Short mmCIF file of N, CA and C in Angstrom, two decimals:
data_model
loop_
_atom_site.label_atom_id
_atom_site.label_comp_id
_atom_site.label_asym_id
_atom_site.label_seq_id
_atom_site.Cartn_x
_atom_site.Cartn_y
_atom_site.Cartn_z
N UNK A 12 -29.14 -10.49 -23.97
CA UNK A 12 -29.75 -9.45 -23.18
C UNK A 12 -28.75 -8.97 -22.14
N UNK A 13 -28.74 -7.79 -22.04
CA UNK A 13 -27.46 -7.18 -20.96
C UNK A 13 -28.44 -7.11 -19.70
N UNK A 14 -27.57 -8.06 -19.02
CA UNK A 14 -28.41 -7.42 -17.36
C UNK A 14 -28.00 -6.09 -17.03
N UNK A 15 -29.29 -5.60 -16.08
CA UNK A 15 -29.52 -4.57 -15.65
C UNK A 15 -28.44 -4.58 -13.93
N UNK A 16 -28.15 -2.99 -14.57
CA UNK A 16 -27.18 -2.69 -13.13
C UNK A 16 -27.79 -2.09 -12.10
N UNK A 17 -27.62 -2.29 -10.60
CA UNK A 17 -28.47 -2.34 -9.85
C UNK A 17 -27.93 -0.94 -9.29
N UNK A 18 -29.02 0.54 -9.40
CA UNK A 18 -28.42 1.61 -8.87
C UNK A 18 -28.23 1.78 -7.13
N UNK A 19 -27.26 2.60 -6.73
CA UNK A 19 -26.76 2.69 -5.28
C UNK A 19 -27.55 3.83 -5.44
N UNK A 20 -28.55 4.12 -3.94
CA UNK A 20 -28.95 5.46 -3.32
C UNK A 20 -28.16 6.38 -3.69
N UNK A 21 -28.35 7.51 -3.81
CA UNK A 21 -26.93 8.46 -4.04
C UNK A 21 -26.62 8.94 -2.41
N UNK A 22 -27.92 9.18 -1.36
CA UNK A 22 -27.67 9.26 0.34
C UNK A 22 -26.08 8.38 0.36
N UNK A 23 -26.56 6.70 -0.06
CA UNK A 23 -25.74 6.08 0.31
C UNK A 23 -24.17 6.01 -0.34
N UNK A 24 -24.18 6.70 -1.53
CA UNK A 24 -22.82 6.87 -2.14
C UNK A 24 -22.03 7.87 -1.82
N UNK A 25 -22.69 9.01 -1.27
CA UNK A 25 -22.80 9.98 -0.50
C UNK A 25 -21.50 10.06 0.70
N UNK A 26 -22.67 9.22 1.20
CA UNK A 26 -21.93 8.56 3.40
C UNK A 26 -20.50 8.07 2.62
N UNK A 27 -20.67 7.15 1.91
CA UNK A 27 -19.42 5.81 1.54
C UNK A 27 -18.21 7.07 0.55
N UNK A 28 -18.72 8.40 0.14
CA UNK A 28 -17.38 9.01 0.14
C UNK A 28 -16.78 9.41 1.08
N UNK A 29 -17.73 10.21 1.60
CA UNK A 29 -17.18 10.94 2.59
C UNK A 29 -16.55 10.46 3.78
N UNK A 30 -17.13 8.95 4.31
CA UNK A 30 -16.67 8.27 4.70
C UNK A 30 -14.81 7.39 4.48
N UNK A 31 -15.06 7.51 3.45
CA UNK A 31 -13.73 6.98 2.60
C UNK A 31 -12.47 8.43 2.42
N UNK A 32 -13.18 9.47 2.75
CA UNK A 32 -11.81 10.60 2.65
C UNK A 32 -11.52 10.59 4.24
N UNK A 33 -12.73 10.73 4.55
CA UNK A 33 -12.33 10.42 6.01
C UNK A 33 -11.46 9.71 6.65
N UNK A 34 -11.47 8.29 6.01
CA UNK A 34 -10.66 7.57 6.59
C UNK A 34 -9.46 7.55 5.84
N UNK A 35 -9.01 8.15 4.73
CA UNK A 35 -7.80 8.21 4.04
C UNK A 35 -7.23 9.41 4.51
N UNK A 36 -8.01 10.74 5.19
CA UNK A 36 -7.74 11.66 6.15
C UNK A 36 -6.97 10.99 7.69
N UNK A 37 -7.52 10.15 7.84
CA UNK A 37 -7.02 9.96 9.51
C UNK A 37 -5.81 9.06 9.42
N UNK A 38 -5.47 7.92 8.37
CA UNK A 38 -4.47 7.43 7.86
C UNK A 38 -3.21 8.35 7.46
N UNK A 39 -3.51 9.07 6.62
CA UNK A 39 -2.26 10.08 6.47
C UNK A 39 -2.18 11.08 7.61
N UNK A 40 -3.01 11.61 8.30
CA UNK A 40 -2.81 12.03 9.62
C UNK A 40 -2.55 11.45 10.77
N UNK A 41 -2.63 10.42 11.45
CA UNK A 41 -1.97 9.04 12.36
C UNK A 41 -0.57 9.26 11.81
N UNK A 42 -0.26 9.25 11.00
CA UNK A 42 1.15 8.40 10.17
C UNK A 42 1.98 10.18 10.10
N UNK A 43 1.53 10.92 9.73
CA UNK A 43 2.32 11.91 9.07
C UNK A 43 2.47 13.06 10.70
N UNK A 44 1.38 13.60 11.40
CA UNK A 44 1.64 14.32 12.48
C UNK A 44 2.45 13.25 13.66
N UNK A 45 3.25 14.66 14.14
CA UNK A 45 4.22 13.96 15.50
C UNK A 45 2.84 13.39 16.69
N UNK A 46 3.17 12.21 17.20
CA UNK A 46 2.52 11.84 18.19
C UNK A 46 1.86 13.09 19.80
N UNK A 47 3.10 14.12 19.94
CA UNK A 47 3.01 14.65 20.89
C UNK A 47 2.43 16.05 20.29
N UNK A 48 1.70 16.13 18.82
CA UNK A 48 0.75 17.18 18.62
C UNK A 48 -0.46 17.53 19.06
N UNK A 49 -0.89 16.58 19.78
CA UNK A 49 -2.19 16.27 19.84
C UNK A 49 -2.60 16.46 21.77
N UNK A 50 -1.11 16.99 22.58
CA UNK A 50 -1.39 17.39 23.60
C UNK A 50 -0.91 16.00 24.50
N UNK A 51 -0.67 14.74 24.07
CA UNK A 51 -0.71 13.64 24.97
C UNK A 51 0.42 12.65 24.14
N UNK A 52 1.35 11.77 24.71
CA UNK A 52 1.83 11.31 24.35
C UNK A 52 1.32 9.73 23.74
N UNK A 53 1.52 9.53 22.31
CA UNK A 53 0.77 8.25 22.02
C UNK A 53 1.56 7.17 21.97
N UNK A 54 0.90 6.12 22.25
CA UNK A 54 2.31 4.67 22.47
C UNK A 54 2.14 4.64 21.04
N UNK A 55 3.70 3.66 20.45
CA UNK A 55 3.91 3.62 19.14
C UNK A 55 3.01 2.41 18.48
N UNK A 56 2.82 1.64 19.92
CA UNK A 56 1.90 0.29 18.81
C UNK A 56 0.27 1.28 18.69
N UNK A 57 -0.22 2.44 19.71
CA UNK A 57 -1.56 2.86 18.60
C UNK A 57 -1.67 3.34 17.30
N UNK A 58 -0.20 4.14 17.41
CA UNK A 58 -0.26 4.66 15.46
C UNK A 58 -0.36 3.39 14.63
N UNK A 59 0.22 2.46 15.14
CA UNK A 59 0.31 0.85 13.98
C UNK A 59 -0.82 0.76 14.45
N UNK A 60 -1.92 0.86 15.06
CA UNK A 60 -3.16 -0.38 15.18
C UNK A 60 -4.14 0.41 14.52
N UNK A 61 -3.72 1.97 14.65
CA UNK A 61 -4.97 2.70 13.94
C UNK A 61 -4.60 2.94 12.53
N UNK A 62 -3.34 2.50 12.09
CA UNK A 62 -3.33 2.01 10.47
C UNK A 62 -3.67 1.17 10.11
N UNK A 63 -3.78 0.29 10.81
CA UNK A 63 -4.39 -0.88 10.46
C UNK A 63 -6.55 -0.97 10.70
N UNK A 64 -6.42 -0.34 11.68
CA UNK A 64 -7.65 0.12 11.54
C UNK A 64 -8.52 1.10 10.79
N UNK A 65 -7.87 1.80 9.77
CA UNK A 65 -8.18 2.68 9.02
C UNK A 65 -8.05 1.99 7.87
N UNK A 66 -7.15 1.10 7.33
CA UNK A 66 -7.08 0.41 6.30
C UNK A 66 -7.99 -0.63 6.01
N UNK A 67 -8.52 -1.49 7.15
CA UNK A 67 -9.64 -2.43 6.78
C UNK A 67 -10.58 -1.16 6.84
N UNK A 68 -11.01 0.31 7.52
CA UNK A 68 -11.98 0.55 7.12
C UNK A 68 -12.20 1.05 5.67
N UNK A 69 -11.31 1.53 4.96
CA UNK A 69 -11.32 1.64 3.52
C UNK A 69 -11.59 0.36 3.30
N UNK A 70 -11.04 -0.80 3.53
CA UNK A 70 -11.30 -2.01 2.14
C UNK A 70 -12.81 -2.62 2.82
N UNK A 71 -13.34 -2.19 3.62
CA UNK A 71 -15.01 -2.35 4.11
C UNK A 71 -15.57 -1.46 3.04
N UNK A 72 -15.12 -0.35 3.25
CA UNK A 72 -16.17 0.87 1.96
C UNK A 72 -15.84 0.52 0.95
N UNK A 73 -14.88 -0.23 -0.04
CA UNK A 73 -14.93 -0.47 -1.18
C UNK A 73 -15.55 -1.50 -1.47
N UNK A 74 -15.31 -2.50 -0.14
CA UNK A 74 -16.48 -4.03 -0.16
C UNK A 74 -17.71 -3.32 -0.65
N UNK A 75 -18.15 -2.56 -0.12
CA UNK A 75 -19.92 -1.89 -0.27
C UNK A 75 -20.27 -1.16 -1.11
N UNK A 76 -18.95 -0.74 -1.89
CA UNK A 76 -19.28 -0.15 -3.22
C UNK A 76 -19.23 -1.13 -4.19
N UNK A 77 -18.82 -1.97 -3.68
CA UNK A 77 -18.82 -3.22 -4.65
C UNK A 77 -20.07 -3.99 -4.52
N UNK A 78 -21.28 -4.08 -3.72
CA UNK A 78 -22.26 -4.31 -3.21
C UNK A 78 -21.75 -5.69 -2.85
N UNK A 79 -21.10 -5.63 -1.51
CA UNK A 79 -20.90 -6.67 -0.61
C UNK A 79 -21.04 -6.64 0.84
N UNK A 80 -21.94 -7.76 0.98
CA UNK A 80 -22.04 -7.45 2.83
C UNK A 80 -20.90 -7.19 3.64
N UNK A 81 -19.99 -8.22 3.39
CA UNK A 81 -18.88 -8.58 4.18
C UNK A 81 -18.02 -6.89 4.23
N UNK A 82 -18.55 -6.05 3.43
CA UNK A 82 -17.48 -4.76 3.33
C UNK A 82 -18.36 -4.01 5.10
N UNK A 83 -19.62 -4.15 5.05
CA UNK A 83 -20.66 -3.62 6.22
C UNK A 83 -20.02 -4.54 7.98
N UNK A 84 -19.79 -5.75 7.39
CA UNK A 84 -18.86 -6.27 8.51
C UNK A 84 -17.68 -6.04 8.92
N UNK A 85 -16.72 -6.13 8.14
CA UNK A 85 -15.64 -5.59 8.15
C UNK A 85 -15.40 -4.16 8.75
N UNK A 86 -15.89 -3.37 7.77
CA UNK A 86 -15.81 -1.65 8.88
C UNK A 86 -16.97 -1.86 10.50
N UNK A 87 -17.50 -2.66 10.67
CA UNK A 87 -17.82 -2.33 11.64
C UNK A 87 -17.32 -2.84 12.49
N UNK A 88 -16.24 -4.73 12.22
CA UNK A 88 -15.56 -4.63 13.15
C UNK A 88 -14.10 -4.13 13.24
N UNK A 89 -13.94 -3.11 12.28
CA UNK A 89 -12.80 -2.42 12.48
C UNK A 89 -13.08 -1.35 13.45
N UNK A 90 -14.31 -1.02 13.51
CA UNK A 90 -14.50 0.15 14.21
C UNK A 90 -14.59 -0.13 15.78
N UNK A 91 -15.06 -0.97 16.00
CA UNK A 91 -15.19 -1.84 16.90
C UNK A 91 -13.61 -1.91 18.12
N UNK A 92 -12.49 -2.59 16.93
CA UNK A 92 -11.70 -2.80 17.14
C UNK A 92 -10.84 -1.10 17.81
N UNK A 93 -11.57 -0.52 17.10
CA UNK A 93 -10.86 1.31 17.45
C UNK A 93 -11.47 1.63 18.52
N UNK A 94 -12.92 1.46 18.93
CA UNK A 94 -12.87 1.52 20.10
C UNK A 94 -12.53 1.34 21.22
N UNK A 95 -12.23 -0.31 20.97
CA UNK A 95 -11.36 -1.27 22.44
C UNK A 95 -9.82 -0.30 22.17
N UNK A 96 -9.23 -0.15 21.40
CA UNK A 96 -7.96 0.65 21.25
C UNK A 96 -7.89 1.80 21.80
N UNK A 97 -9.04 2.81 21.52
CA UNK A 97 -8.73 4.38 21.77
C UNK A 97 -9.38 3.81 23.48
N UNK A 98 -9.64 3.36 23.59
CA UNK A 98 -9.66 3.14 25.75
C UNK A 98 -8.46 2.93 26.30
N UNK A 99 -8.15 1.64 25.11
CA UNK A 99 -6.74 1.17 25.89
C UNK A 99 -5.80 2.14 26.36
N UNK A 100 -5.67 3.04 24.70
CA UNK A 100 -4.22 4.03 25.03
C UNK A 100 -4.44 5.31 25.41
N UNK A 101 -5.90 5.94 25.52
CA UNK A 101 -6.09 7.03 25.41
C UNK A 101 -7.59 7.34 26.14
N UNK A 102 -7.35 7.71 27.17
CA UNK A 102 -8.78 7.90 27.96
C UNK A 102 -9.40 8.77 26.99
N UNK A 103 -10.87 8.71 27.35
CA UNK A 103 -11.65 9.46 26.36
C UNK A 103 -13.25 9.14 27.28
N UNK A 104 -13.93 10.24 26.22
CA UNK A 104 -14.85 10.14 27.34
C UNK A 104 -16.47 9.31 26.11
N UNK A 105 -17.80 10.00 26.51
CA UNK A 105 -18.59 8.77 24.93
C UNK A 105 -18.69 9.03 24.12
N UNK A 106 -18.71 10.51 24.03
CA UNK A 106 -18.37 11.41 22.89
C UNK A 106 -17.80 10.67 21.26
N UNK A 107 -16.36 9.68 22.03
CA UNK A 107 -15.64 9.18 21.31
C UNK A 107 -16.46 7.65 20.50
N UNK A 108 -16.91 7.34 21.63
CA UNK A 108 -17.98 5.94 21.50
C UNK A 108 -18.80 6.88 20.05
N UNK A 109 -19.69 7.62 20.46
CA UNK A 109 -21.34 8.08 20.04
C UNK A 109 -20.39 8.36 18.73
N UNK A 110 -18.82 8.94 18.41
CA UNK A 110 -18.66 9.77 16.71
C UNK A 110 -18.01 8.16 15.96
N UNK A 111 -17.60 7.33 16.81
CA UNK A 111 -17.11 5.91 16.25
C UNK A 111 -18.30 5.57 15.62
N UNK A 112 -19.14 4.86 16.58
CA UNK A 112 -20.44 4.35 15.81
C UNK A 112 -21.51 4.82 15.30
N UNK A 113 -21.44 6.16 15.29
CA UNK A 113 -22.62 7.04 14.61
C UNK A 113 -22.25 7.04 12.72
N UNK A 114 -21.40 6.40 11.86
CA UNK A 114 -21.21 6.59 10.97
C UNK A 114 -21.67 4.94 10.77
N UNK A 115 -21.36 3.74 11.20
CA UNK A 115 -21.74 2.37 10.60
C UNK A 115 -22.95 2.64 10.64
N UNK A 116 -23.74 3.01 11.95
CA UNK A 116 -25.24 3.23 12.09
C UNK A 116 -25.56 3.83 10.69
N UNK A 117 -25.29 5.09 10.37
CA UNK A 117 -25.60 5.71 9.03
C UNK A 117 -26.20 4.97 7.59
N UNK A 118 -24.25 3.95 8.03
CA UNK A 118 -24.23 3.25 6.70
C UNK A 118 -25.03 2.84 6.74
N UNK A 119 -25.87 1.41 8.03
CA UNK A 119 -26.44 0.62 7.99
C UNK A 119 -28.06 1.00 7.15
N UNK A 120 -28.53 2.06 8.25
CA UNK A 120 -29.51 2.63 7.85
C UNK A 120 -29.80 2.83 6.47
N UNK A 121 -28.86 2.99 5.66
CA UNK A 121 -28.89 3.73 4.58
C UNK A 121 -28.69 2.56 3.43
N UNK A 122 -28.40 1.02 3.54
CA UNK A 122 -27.81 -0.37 3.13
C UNK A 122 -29.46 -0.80 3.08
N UNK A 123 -30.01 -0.76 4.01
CA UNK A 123 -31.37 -1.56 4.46
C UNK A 123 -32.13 -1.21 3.26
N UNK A 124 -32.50 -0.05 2.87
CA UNK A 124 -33.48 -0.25 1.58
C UNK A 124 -33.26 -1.50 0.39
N UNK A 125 -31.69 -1.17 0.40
CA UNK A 125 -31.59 -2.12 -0.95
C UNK A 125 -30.42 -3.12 -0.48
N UNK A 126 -30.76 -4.04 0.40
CA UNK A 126 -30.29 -4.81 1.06
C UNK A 126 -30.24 -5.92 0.76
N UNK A 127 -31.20 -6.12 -0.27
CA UNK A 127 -31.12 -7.68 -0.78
C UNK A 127 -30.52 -7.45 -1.97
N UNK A 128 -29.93 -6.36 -2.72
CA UNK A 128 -29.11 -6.60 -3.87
C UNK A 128 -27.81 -6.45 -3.50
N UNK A 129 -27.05 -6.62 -2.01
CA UNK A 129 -25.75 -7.03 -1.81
C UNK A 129 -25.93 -7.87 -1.25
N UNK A 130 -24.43 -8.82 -1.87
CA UNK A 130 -24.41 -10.34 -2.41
C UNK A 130 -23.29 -10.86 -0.86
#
């Protein structure tokens, strides 16, 4: 008997692309625009921390396309981690807070229906 495959919301496959260009957007943009485009000069360890923070958040969204919790942990404490960062190097006001965590919220929201079929 072939087990049955367990379908993803499409809402939720949805968030987890767009989410995922997103963050393959801000990776090649961190890395590829000059630091001093953006109006402010950026220290060189934030471009390294927000590659690195963009990279666990991709391998979080593939965790969850893979239906794994640990991918829902992971991006959120990567995101987490971007917050304590974008204070450190870069005043900002909550704006920055409310567009960081308004996308895990999403995910989360959107995980909870079918929450007990990631493993």
């Amino acid at each position: 008997m072939e087990p049955t495959k367990s379908k993803r919301p499409w809402y939720l496959t949805a968030l987890l692309a767009l989410m995922g260009i997103w963050y393959l957007f801000g990776l090649i943009l961190i890395n590829i625009v000059p630091p001093e485009f953006f109006g402010f000069a950026m220290p060189k360890w934030y471009v390294l921390a927000s590659s690195v923070v963009f990279i666990l958040g991709i391998i979080g969204i593939v965790c969850i396309f893979k239906w794994r919790k640990v991918g829902l942990y992971l991006l959120g404490g990567a995101m987490a981690v971007s917050i304590f960062f974008d204070y450190s190097a870069i005043p900002q006001t909550i704006a920055g807070v409310i567009f960081t965590l308004l996308p895990i919220a999403l995910i989360y929201f959107s995980m909870r229906p079918v929450w007990s079929r990631f493993k």
